[in-house]
Short mmCIF file of C-alpha atoms and ligand atoms in Angstrom, two decimals:
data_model
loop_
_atom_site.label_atom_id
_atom_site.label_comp_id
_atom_site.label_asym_id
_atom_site.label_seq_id
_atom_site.Cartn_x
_atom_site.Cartn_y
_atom_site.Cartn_z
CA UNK A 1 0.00 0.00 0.00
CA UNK A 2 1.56 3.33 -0.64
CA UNK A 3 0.78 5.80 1.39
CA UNK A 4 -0.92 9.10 0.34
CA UNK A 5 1.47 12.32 0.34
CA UNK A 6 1.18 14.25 3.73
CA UNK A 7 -1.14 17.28 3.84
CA UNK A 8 1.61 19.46 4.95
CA UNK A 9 5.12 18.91 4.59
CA UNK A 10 7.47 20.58 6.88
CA UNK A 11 11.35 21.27 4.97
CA UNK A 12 13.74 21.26 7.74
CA UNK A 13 17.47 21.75 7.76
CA UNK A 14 19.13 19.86 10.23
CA UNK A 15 22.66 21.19 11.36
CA UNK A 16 24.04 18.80 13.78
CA UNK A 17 27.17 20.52 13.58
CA UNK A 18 29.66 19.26 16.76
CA UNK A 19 30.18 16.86 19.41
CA UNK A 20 27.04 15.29 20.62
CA UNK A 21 25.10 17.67 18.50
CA UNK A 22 25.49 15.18 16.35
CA UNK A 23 23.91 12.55 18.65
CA UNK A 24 20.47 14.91 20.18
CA UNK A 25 19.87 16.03 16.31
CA UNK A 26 19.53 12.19 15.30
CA UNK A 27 17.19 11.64 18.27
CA UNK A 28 15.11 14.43 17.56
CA UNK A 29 14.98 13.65 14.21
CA UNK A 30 13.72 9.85 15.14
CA UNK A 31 10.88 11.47 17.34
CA UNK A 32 9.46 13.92 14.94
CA UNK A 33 9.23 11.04 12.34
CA UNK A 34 7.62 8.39 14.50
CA UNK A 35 5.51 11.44 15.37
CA UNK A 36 4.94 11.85 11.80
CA UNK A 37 4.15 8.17 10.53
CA UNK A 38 1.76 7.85 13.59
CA UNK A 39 -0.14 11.05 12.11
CA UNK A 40 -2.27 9.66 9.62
CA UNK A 41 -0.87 11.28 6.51
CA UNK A 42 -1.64 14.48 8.26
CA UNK A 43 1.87 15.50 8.33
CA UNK A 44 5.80 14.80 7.30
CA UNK A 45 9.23 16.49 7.95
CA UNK A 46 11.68 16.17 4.59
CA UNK A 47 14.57 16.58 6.12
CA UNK A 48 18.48 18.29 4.76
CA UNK A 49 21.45 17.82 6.66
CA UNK A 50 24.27 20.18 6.14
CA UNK A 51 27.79 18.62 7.58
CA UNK A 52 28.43 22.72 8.75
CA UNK A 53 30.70 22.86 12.03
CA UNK A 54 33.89 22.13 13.04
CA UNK A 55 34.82 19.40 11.23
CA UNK A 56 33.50 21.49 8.47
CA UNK A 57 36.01 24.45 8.97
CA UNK A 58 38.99 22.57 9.53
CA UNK A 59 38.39 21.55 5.78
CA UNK A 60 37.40 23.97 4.20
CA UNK A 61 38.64 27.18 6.90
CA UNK A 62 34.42 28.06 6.64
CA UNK A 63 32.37 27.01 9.13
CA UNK A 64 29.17 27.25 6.78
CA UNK A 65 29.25 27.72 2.79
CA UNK A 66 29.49 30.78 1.42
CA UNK A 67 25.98 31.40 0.35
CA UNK A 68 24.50 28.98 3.08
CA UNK A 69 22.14 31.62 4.72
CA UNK A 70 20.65 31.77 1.17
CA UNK A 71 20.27 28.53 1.18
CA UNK A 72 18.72 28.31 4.62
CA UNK A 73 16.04 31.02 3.94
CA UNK A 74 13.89 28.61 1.95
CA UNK A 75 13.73 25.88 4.96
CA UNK A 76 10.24 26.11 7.08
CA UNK A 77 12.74 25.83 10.14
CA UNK A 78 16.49 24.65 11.26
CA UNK A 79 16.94 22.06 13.57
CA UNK A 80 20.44 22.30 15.29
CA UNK A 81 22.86 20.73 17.38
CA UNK A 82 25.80 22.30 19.11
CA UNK A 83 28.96 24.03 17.46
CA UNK A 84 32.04 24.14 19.31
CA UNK A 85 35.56 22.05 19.17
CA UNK A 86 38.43 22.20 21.06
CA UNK A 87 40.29 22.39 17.43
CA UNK A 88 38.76 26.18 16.63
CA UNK A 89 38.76 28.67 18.59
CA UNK A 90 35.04 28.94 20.27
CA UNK A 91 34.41 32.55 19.31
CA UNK A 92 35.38 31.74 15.63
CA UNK A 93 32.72 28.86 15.45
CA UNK A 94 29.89 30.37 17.15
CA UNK A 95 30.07 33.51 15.61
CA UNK A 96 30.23 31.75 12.10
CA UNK A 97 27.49 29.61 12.27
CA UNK A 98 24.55 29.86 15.06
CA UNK A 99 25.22 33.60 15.66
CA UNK A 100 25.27 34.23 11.61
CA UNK A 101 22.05 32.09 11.48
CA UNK A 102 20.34 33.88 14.57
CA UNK A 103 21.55 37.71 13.84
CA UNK A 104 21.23 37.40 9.89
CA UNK A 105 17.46 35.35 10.12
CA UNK A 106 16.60 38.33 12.62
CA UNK A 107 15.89 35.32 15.15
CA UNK A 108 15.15 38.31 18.03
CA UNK A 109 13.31 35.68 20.50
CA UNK A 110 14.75 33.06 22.13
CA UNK A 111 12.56 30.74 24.31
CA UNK A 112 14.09 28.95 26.85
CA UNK A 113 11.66 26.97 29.15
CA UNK A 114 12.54 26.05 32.81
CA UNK A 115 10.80 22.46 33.03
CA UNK A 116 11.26 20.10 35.93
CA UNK A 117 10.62 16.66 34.96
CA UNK A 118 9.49 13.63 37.32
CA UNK A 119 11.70 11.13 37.90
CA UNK A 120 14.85 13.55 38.10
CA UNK A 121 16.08 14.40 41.04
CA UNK A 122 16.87 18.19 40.97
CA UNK A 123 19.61 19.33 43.49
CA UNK A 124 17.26 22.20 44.43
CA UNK A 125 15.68 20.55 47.60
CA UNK A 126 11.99 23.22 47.35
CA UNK A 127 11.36 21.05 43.80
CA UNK A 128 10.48 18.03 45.90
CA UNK A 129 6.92 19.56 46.92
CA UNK A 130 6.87 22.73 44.95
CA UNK A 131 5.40 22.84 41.34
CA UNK A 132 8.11 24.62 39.89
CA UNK A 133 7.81 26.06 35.76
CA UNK A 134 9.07 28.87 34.12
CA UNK A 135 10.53 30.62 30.76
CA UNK A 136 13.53 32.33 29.98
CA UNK A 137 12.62 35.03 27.11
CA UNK A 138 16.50 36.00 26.16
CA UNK A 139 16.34 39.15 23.63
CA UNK A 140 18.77 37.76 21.11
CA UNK A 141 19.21 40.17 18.19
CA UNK A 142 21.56 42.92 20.42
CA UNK A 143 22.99 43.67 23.80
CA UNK A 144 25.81 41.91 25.02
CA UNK A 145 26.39 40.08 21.94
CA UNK A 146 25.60 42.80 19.40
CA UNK A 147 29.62 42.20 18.14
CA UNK A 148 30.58 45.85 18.54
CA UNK A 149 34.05 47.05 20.06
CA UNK A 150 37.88 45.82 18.45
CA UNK A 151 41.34 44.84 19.57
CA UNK A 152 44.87 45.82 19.04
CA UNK A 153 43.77 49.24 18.17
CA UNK A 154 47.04 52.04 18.84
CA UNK A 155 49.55 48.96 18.44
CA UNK A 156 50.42 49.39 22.05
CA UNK A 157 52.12 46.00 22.01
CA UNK A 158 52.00 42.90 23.40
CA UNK A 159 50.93 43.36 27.17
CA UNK A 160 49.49 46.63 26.67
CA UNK A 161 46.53 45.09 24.47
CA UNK A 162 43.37 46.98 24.47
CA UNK A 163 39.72 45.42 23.41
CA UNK A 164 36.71 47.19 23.91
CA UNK A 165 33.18 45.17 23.90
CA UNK A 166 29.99 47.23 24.15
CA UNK A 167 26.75 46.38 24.34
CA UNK A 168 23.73 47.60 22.03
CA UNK A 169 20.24 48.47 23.41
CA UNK A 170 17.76 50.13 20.74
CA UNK A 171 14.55 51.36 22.32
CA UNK A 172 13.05 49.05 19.43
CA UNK A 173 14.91 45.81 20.21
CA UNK A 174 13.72 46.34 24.02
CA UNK A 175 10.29 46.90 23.33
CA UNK A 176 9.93 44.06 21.16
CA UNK A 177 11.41 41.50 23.34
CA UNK A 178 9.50 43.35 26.26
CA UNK A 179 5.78 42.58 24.16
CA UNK A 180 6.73 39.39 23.35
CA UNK A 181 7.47 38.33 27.36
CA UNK A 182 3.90 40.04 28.10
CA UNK A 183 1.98 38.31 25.71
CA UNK A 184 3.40 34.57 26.33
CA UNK A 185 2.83 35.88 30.31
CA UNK A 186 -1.24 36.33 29.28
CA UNK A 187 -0.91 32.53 27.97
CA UNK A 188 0.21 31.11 31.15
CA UNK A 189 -1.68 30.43 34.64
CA UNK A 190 0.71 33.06 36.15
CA UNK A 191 0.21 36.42 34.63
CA UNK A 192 3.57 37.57 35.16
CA UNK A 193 7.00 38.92 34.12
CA UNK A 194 9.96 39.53 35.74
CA UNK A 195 12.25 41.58 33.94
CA UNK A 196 16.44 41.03 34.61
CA UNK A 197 18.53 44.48 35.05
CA UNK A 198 21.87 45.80 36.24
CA UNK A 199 20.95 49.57 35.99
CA UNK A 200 22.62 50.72 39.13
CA UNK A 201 26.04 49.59 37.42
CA UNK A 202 25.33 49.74 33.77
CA UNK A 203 23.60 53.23 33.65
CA UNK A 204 23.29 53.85 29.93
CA UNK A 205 21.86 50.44 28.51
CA UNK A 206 20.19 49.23 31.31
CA UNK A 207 18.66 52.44 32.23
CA UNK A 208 16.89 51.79 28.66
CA UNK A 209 15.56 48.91 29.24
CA UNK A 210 14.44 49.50 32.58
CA UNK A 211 12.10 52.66 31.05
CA UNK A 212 11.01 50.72 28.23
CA UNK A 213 9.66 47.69 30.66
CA UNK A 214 7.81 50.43 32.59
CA UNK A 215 6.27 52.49 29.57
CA UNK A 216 5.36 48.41 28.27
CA UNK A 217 4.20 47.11 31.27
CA UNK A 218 1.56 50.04 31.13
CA UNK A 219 0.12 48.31 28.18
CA UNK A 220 -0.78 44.70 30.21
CA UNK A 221 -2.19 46.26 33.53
CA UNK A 222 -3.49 42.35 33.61
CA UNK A 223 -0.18 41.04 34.03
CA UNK A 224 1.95 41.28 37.33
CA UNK A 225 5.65 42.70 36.59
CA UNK A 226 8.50 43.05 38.86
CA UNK A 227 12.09 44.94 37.94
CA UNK A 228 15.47 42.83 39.63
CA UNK A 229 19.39 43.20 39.55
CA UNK A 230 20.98 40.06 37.99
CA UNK A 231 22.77 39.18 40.75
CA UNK A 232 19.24 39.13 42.45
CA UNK A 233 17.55 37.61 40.25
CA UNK A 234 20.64 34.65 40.02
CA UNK A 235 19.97 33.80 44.01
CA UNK A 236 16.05 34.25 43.06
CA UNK A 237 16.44 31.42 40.89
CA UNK A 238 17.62 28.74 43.78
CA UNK A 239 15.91 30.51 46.59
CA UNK A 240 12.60 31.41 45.13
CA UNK A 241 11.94 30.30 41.97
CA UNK A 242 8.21 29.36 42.65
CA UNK A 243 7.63 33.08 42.35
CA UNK A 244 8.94 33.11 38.78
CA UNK A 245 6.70 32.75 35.29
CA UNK A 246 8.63 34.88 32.92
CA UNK A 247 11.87 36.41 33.25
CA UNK A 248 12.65 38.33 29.80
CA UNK A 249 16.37 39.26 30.41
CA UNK A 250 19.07 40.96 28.01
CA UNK A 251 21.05 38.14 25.69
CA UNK A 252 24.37 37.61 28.39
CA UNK A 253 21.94 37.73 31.12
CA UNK A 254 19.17 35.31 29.97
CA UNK A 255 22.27 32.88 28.75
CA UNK A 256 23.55 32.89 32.00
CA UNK A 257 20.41 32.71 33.84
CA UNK A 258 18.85 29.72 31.41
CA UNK A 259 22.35 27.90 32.32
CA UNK A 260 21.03 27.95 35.74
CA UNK A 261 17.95 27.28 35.50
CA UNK A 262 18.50 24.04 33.22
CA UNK A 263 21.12 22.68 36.08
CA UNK A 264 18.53 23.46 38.72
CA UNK A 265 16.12 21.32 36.69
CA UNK A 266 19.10 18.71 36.78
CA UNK A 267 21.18 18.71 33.57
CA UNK A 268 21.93 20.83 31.19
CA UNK A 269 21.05 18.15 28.71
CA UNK A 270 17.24 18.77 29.56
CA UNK A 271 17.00 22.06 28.43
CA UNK A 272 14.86 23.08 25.34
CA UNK A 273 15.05 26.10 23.36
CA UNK A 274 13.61 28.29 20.25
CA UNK A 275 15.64 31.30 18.40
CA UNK A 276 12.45 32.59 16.81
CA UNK A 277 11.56 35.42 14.05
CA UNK A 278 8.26 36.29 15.03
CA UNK A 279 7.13 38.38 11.85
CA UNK A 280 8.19 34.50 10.12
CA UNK A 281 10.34 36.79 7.57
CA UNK A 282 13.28 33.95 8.19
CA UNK A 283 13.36 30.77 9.29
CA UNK A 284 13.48 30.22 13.00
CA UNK A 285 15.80 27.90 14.98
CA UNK A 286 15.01 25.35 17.52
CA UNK A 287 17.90 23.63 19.69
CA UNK A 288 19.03 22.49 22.92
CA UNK A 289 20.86 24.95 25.11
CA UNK A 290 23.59 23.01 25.71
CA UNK A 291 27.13 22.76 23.57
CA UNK A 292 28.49 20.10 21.81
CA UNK A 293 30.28 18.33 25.39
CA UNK A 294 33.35 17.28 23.83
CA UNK A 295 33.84 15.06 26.93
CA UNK A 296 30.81 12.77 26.85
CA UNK A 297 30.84 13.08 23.28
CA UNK A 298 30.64 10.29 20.86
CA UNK A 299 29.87 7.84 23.58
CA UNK A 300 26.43 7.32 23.50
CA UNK A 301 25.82 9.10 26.89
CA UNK A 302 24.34 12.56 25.59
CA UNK A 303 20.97 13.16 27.37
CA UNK A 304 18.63 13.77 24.10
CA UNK A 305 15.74 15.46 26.12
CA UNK A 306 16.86 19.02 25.57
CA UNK A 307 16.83 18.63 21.91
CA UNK A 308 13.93 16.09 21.87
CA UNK A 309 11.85 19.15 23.97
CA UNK A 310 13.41 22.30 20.98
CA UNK A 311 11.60 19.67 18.67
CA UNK A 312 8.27 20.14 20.51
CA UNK A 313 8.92 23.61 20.32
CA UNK A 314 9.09 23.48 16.78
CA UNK A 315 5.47 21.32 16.31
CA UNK A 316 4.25 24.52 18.04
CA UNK A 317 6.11 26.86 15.71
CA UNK A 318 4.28 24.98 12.92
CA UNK A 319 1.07 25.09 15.21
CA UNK A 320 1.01 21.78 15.86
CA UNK A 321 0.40 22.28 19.69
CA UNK A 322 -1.34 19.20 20.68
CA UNK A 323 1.43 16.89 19.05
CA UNK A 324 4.23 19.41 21.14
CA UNK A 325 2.09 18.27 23.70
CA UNK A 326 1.99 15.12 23.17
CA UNK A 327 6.22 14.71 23.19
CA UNK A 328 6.22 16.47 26.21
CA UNK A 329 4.37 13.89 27.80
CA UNK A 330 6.17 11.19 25.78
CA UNK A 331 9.64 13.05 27.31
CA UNK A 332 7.84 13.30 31.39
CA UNK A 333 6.58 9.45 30.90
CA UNK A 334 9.70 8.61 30.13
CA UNK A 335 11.56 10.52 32.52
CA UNK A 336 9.00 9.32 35.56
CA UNK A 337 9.42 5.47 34.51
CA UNK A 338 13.34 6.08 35.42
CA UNK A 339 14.60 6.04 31.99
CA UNK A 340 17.83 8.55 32.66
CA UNK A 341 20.82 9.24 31.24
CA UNK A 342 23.51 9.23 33.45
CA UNK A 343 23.99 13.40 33.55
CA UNK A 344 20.65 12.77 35.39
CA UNK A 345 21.33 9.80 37.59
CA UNK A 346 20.39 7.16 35.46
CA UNK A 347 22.36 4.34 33.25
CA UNK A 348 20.12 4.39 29.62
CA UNK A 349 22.12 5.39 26.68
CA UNK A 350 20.84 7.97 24.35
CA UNK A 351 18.94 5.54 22.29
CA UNK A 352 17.77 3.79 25.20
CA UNK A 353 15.69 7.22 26.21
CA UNK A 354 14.54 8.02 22.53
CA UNK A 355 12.85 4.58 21.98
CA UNK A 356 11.29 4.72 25.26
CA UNK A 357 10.17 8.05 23.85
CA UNK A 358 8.94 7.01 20.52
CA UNK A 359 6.82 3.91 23.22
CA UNK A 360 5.87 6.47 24.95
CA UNK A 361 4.28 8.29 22.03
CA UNK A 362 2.62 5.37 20.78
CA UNK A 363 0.69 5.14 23.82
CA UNK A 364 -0.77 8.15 23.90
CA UNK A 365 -1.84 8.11 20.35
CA UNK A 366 -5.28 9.43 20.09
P1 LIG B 401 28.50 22.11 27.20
O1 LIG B 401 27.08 22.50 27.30
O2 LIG B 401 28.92 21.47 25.94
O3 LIG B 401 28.88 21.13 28.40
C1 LIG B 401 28.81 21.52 29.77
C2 LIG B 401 28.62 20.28 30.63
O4 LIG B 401 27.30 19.76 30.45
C3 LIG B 401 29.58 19.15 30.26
O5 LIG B 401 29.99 18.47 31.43
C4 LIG B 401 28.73 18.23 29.40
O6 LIG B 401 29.11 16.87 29.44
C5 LIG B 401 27.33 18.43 29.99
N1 LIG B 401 26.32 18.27 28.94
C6 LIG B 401 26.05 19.12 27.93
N2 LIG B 401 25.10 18.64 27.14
C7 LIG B 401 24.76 17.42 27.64
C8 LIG B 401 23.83 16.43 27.24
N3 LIG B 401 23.05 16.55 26.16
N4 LIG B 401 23.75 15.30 28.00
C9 LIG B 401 24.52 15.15 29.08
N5 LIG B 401 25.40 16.06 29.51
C10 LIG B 401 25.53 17.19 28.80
O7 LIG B 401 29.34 23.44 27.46
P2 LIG B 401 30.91 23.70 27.33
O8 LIG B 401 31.66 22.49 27.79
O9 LIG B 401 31.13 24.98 28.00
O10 LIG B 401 31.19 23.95 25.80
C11 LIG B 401 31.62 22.94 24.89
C12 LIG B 401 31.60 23.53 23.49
O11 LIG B 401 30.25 23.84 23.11
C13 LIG B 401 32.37 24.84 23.35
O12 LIG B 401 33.04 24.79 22.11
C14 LIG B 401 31.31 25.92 23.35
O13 LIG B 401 31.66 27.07 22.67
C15 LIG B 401 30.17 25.20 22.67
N6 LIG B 401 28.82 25.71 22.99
C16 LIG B 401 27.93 25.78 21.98
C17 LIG B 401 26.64 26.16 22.19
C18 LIG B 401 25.69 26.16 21.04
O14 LIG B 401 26.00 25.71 19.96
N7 LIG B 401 24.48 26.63 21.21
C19 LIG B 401 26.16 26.52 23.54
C20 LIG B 401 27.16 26.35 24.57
C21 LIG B 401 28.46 25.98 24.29
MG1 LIG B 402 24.60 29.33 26.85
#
């Protein structure tokens, strides 16, 4: 019997890129098809890999072809691993591949979710008997990582080096980020967002963003805000994160903080994310927060759930919501029956946890 072509078909381009990127991109990819074959012809990913990375660059001294974002702009999304290798330096990878993709694809929103799953012990004792849930909105198009600033500038000579690094803060790029944090707080049970500053130290920038929350926040009086220094906001994490919904925080800030919040959830290697273009002008970009581990890599041992979780966030960029939901229950089921990797405790391999996924799915099949 053949079957009938999908309704929709997805195009994704999958960049595993590095380490075990390589190995979360391959289980992703497993779930989303099993998802797919299960649907009824309803839907189907045709998937492109590109071998960018790396491995890539020490080939070919390019860590993505030349015209690759043109080639990119026609995929519905991207689907990517991890870049990073102790053979490049790590600013010269990231900055030529998942930075190019996120600045250049105007990817302004990234999503970060703070999810707690049963079965995994987190080292943060309140989890035990505290419902704990919460999203990182990281403005990603400016601030901290805006690129700006040079080096060796006035040949002063070695040991009298000067670099300069500033950060960019448009009264646009704040607002935007700012609207978006308010309007996925009106979605959740917890109308609120807490916004991440360092205004008494960084009085030019952060002043900014500080009056932009305020003149926003005006425009949700339904929603709950509070205003708190990063260093605050870093022990608010561990000591009261039940008080948290949505933190939208500047690009260093929010990468820090997400770090955090992924280890507090137990591994980094559970964390999910989404480097989204709202207007949909560009393709956006859903990953895993973590690198590319070049110490577990290869072995079999990467935990998949962060990248299995960016691939429910994905079904919902497609709006596909009730099959995101469904993987998130496939990835909780899985986690409660004790299938762990061992960052989390456990002694499954990576495959081990995807195919108890992909049961897991099965079962819940509508
Ligand atoms: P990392 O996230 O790769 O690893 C930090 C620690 O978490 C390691 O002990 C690692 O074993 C563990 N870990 C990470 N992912 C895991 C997973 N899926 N399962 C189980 N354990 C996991 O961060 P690190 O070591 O600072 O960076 C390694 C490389 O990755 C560097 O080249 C860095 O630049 C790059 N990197 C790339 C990112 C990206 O592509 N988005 C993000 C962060 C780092
Ligand atoms: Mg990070």
């Amino acid at each position: 019997m053949t079957a009938l072509p999908a309704a929709r078909t997805f195009q994704i381009a999958a960049i595993p890129a590095d380490g075990v990127g390589v190995e979360v991109v391959a289980a992703g990819r497993a779930v989303l098809d099993a998802l797919a074959a299960d649907s009824g012809g309803a839907f189907a990913f045709d998937w492109t890999e590109f071998p960018w990375g790396c491995g890539y660059y020490e080939k070919t001294g390019r860590m993505m072809d030349d015209d690759g974002l043109e080639v990119l702009k026609n995929f519905d999304a991207i689907y990517f691993g991890a870049v990073g290798w102790p053979t490049v330096p790590d600013h010269i990878s990231l900055w030529g591949l998942r930075l190019k993709i996120c600045q250049n694809f105007d990817q302004w929103a990234n999503i970060r979710p703070v999810h707690f799953h049963p079965g995994v012990v987190s080292p943060l004792r309140k989890a035990d008997d505290t419902e704990l849930d919460w999203i990182v909105v990281r403005e990603n198009s400016e601030g901290e990582y805006a690129g700006l600033g040079g080096r060796n500038f006035a040949s002063r000579g070695p040991g009298n080096e000067v670099a300069v690094q500033s950060a960019l803060f448009t009264e646009s790029g704040c607002e935007r980020i700012m609207r978006f944090a308010f309007d996925l707080a009106r979605t959740r049970s917890r109308k609120k967002v807490s916004s991440v500053t360092k205004s008494n130290a960084q009085q030019y920038g952060m002043v900014l963003w500080d009056e932009v929350f305020a003149r926003v926040a005006a425009d949700y009086p339904d929603v709950a805000t509070e205003s708190v220094l990063v260093d605050a906001m870093s022990a608010k994490f561990v000591l009261r994160p039940e008080d948290l919904s949505v933190v939208v925080a500047s690009n260093l800030n929010a990468d820090i903080l997400s770090d955090l919040g992924s280890a507090l959830a137990g591994s980094l290697g559970l964390a999910a994310s989404a480097n989204l273009n709202p207007e949909r002008r560009f393709p956006s970009m859903f990953e895993p927060v973590h690198g590319s581990a070049p110490d577990i890599a290869g072995q079999g041992l990467a935990n998949p759930i962060g990248a299995i979780g960016s691939a429910a966030l994905m079904l919902e960029h497609f709006g596909l919501a009730d099959e995101a939901a469904r993987v998130r229950h496939a990835i909780d089921a899985t986690t409660a029956s004790g299938v762990l990797t061992a960052d989390v405790g456990g002694s499954a391999k990576t495959d081990e946890v995807v195919t108890a996924i992909i049961e897991a799915l099965a079962a819940s099949k509508p």
